[in-house]
């Protein structure tokens, strides 16, 4: 099966920023309203929206609308997919091909 490199990059982009990691840490305790996240992260709503868009596009976080606010939570299947991707990328596979340069 061929890997979807675009989606894989979205997952690791989501995990590659300290603010998004802090947001994920806050969401570990359960669903949070964007208004709560803006306060806890001490960031403007527009900045939070940018980070939440990246987290949602990765599939790790899902949002639901309630009135004028969005409530976010970690998606268990998206989280598991991120774990599986990391394992796939970092698991060595035995290769029978030899390298002409080094002879191994």
XYZ file of N, CA and C in Angstrom:
312
model
N 0.841 -1.191 0.000
C 0.000 0.000 0.000
C 0.884 1.252 0.000
N 0.577 2.188 -0.866
C 1.373 3.403 -0.968
C 0.958 4.403 0.111
N 1.960 4.999 0.731
C 1.708 5.970 1.796
C 1.212 7.286 1.200
N 0.281 7.922 1.882
C -0.190 9.249 1.513
C 0.736 10.250 2.202
N 1.761 10.697 1.474
C 2.766 11.570 2.066
C 2.205 12.931 2.454
N 1.199 13.396 1.743
C 0.595 14.690 2.077
C -0.076 14.611 3.443
N -0.880 13.572 3.658
C -1.563 13.425 4.945
C -0.558 13.128 6.063
N 0.457 12.334 5.756
C 1.487 12.039 6.748
C 2.182 13.327 7.180
N 2.496 14.192 6.235
C 3.142 15.466 6.557
C 2.230 16.344 7.415
N 0.923 16.295 7.173
C -0.017 17.077 7.983
C 0.010 16.624 9.439
N 0.112 15.322 9.642
C 0.155 14.790 11.015
C 1.402 15.297 11.728
N 2.546 15.200 11.067
C 3.779 15.605 11.727
C 3.929 17.119 11.817
N 3.303 17.848 10.904
C 3.261 19.311 11.030
C 2.471 19.685 12.288
N 1.362 18.986 12.497
C 0.536 19.258 13.680
C 1.313 19.026 14.969
N 2.193 18.036 14.960
C 2.953 17.695 16.164
C 4.275 18.453 16.259
N 4.597 19.233 15.247
C 5.894 19.879 15.182
C 5.935 21.308 15.690
N 4.971 21.704 16.497
C 4.927 23.070 17.011
C 4.616 23.022 18.496
N 5.386 23.739 19.297
C 5.205 23.676 20.751
C 3.830 24.167 21.209
N 3.259 25.143 20.503
C 1.921 25.622 20.897
C 0.868 24.554 20.642
N 0.990 23.856 19.518
C 0.023 22.793 19.239
C 0.202 21.634 20.215
N 1.421 21.371 20.628
C 1.641 20.329 21.642
C 1.016 20.737 22.973
N 1.107 22.016 23.322
C 0.458 22.501 24.549
C -1.063 22.365 24.441
N -1.613 22.674 23.265
C -3.058 22.528 23.055
C -3.456 21.068 23.240
N -2.698 20.152 22.646
C -2.998 18.721 22.809
C -2.927 18.319 24.273
N -1.967 18.868 24.989
C -1.851 18.564 26.418
C -3.101 19.020 27.164
N -3.626 20.186 26.808
C -4.857 20.685 27.436
C -6.060 19.813 27.070
N -6.074 19.312 25.843
C -7.215 18.502 25.389
C -7.189 17.074 25.926
N -6.067 16.651 26.488
C -5.988 15.290 27.038
C -7.010 15.072 28.150
N -7.368 16.147 28.847
C -8.328 16.011 29.950
C -9.778 16.052 29.475
N -9.990 16.226 28.164
C -11.350 16.218 27.630
C -11.619 17.407 26.730
N -12.819 17.436 26.214
C -13.242 18.475 25.275
C -13.144 19.857 25.916
N -12.694 20.816 25.099
C -12.586 22.192 25.573
C -13.151 23.137 24.511
N -13.814 24.167 24.988
C -14.321 25.224 24.127
C -13.154 26.096 23.681
N -13.249 26.634 22.472
C -12.208 27.530 21.972
C -12.000 28.710 22.916
N -13.057 29.172 23.558
C -12.926 30.306 24.482
C -12.038 29.939 25.670
N -12.138 28.712 26.136
C -11.294 28.240 27.236
C -9.850 28.104 26.773
N -9.675 27.562 25.582
C -8.314 27.380 25.052
C -7.615 28.714 24.829
N -8.345 29.711 24.313
C -7.710 31.020 24.106
C -7.229 31.593 25.436
N -8.014 31.406 26.467
C -7.646 31.914 27.797
C -6.458 31.128 28.366
N -6.529 29.806 28.314
C -5.471 28.986 28.885
C -4.162 29.102 28.112
N -4.256 29.331 26.824
C -3.058 29.465 25.989
C -2.553 30.908 25.941
N -3.362 31.835 26.429
C -3.045 33.258 26.390
C -2.676 33.690 24.968
N -3.598 33.369 24.048
C -3.394 33.750 22.649
C -4.701 34.253 22.070
N -4.606 35.132 21.083
C -5.831 35.632 20.451
C -6.582 34.521 19.728
N -7.867 34.721 19.569
C -8.720 33.726 18.923
C -8.237 33.417 17.508
N -7.743 34.414 16.789
C -7.283 34.182 15.421
C -6.072 33.241 15.397
N -5.180 33.381 16.354
C -4.012 32.483 16.432
C -4.448 31.070 16.797
N -5.377 30.970 17.739
C -5.876 29.649 18.120
C -6.538 28.983 16.917
N -7.328 29.744 16.162
C -8.000 29.183 14.985
C -6.999 28.604 13.997
N -5.888 29.295 13.788
C -4.841 28.822 12.889
C -4.307 27.467 13.364
N -3.986 27.371 14.633
C -3.432 26.129 15.173
C -4.468 24.999 15.182
N -5.716 25.340 15.474
C -6.759 24.315 15.503
C -7.039 23.793 14.098
N -6.929 24.654 13.095
C -7.116 24.222 11.705
C -6.077 23.157 11.360
N -4.841 23.376 11.733
C -3.768 22.420 11.451
C -4.008 21.118 12.216
N -4.384 21.218 13.484
C -4.646 20.014 14.279
C -5.831 19.228 13.718
N -6.875 19.929 13.286
C -8.051 19.243 12.730
C -7.739 18.621 11.366
N -6.978 19.317 10.534
C -6.611 18.766 9.224
C -5.766 17.503 9.364
N -5.029 17.395 10.463
C -4.202 16.212 10.693
C -5.051 15.006 11.090
N -6.262 15.273 11.570
C -7.129 14.195 12.040
C -6.954 13.870 13.512
N -5.999 14.517 14.168
C -5.735 14.242 15.584
C -6.789 14.891 16.471
N -7.341 16.007 16.013
C -8.354 16.749 16.776
C -9.598 16.902 15.917
N -10.752 16.864 16.558
C -12.021 17.152 15.882
C -12.719 18.285 16.621
N -13.498 19.048 15.873
C -14.248 20.145 16.469
C -15.727 20.003 16.179
N -16.517 20.553 17.062
C -17.962 20.593 16.841
C -18.461 21.989 17.201
N -19.365 22.475 16.384
C -19.912 23.817 16.576
C -21.032 23.769 17.614
N -21.007 24.764 18.494
C -22.107 24.952 19.445
C -22.288 26.453 19.607
N -23.332 26.965 18.979
C -23.523 28.415 18.970
C -22.408 29.070 18.187
N -21.817 30.119 18.760
C -20.730 30.811 18.056
C -19.367 30.222 18.368
N -19.309 29.227 19.229
C -18.028 28.645 19.629
C -17.855 27.233 19.084
N -16.608 26.855 18.958
C -16.267 25.491 18.560
C -15.651 24.792 19.762
N -16.048 23.562 19.959
C -15.513 22.730 21.039
C -14.616 21.674 20.398
N -13.437 21.504 20.965
C -12.437 20.611 20.391
C -12.117 19.466 21.333
N -11.781 18.330 20.738
C -11.319 17.183 21.523
C -10.374 16.351 20.668
N -9.574 15.546 21.342
C -8.673 14.637 20.642
C -9.510 13.510 20.062
N -9.249 13.182 18.814
C -9.939 12.092 18.125
C -9.133 10.815 18.355
N -9.723 9.830 18.972
C -8.972 8.615 19.302
C -8.467 7.898 18.057
N -9.261 7.852 16.990
C -8.791 7.170 15.778
C -7.684 7.972 15.098
N -7.769 9.303 15.121
C -6.713 10.140 14.555
C -5.430 10.046 15.346
N -5.566 9.964 16.656
C -4.407 9.795 17.529
C -3.728 8.457 17.262
N -4.519 7.416 17.134
C -3.965 6.089 16.849
C -3.288 6.066 15.486
N -3.866 6.764 14.519
C -3.267 6.827 13.188
C -1.897 7.508 13.242
N -1.763 8.562 14.049
C -0.478 9.244 14.205
C 0.562 8.296 14.811
N 0.155 7.505 15.785
C 1.046 6.521 16.395
C 1.476 5.492 15.360
N 0.521 5.002 14.585
C 0.820 4.003 13.553
C 1.763 4.566 12.487
N 1.554 5.827 12.102
C 2.427 6.450 11.111
C 3.863 6.537 11.616
N 4.026 6.931 12.864
C 5.370 7.016 13.426
C 6.043 5.649 13.431
N 5.292 4.622 13.795
C 5.848 3.265 13.782
C 6.232 2.850 12.365
N 5.368 3.130 11.395
C 5.649 2.772 9.996
C 6.911 3.455 9.488
N 7.058 4.719 9.801
C 8.176 5.500 9.295
C 9.493 5.105 9.961
N 9.442 4.727 11.225
C 10.679 4.479 11.961
C 11.037 3.009 12.106
N 10.220 2.126 11.594
C 10.529 0.705 11.670
C 11.417 0.320 10.494
N 12.597 -0.196 10.835
C 13.542 -0.600 9.790
C 13.036 -1.847 9.091
N 13.241 -1.886 7.789
C 12.886 -3.055 6.997
C 14.168 -3.617 6.402
N 14.306 -4.919 6.477
C 15.500 -5.569 5.955
C 15.498 -5.481 4.435
N 16.596 -5.025 3.894
C 16.721 -4.876 2.450
C 17.795 -5.823 1.950
N 17.536 -6.476 0.837
C 18.501 -7.403 0.252
C 19.367 -6.710 -0.802
N 19.072 -5.463 -1.091
C 19.860 -4.717 -2.064
C 21.192 -4.314 -1.448
N 22.230 -4.324 -2.242
C 23.530 -3.884 -1.741
C 23.836 -2.515 -2.323
N 24.672 -1.801 -1.600
C 25.064 -0.451 -2.007
C 26.368 -0.559 -2.794
N 26.377 -0.011 -4.014
C 27.578 -0.033 -4.851
C 28.681 0.836 -4.252
N 28.315 1.877 -3.541
C 29.295 2.803 -3.001
C 30.076 2.220 -1.823
N 29.333 1.656 -0.853
C 30.017 1.151 0.342
C 30.163 -0.359 0.354
N 29.495 -1.045 -0.550
C 29.625 -2.495 -0.632
C 28.812 -3.268 0.381
N 27.981 -2.602 1.129
C 27.157 -3.292 2.147
C 25.768 -3.526 1.637
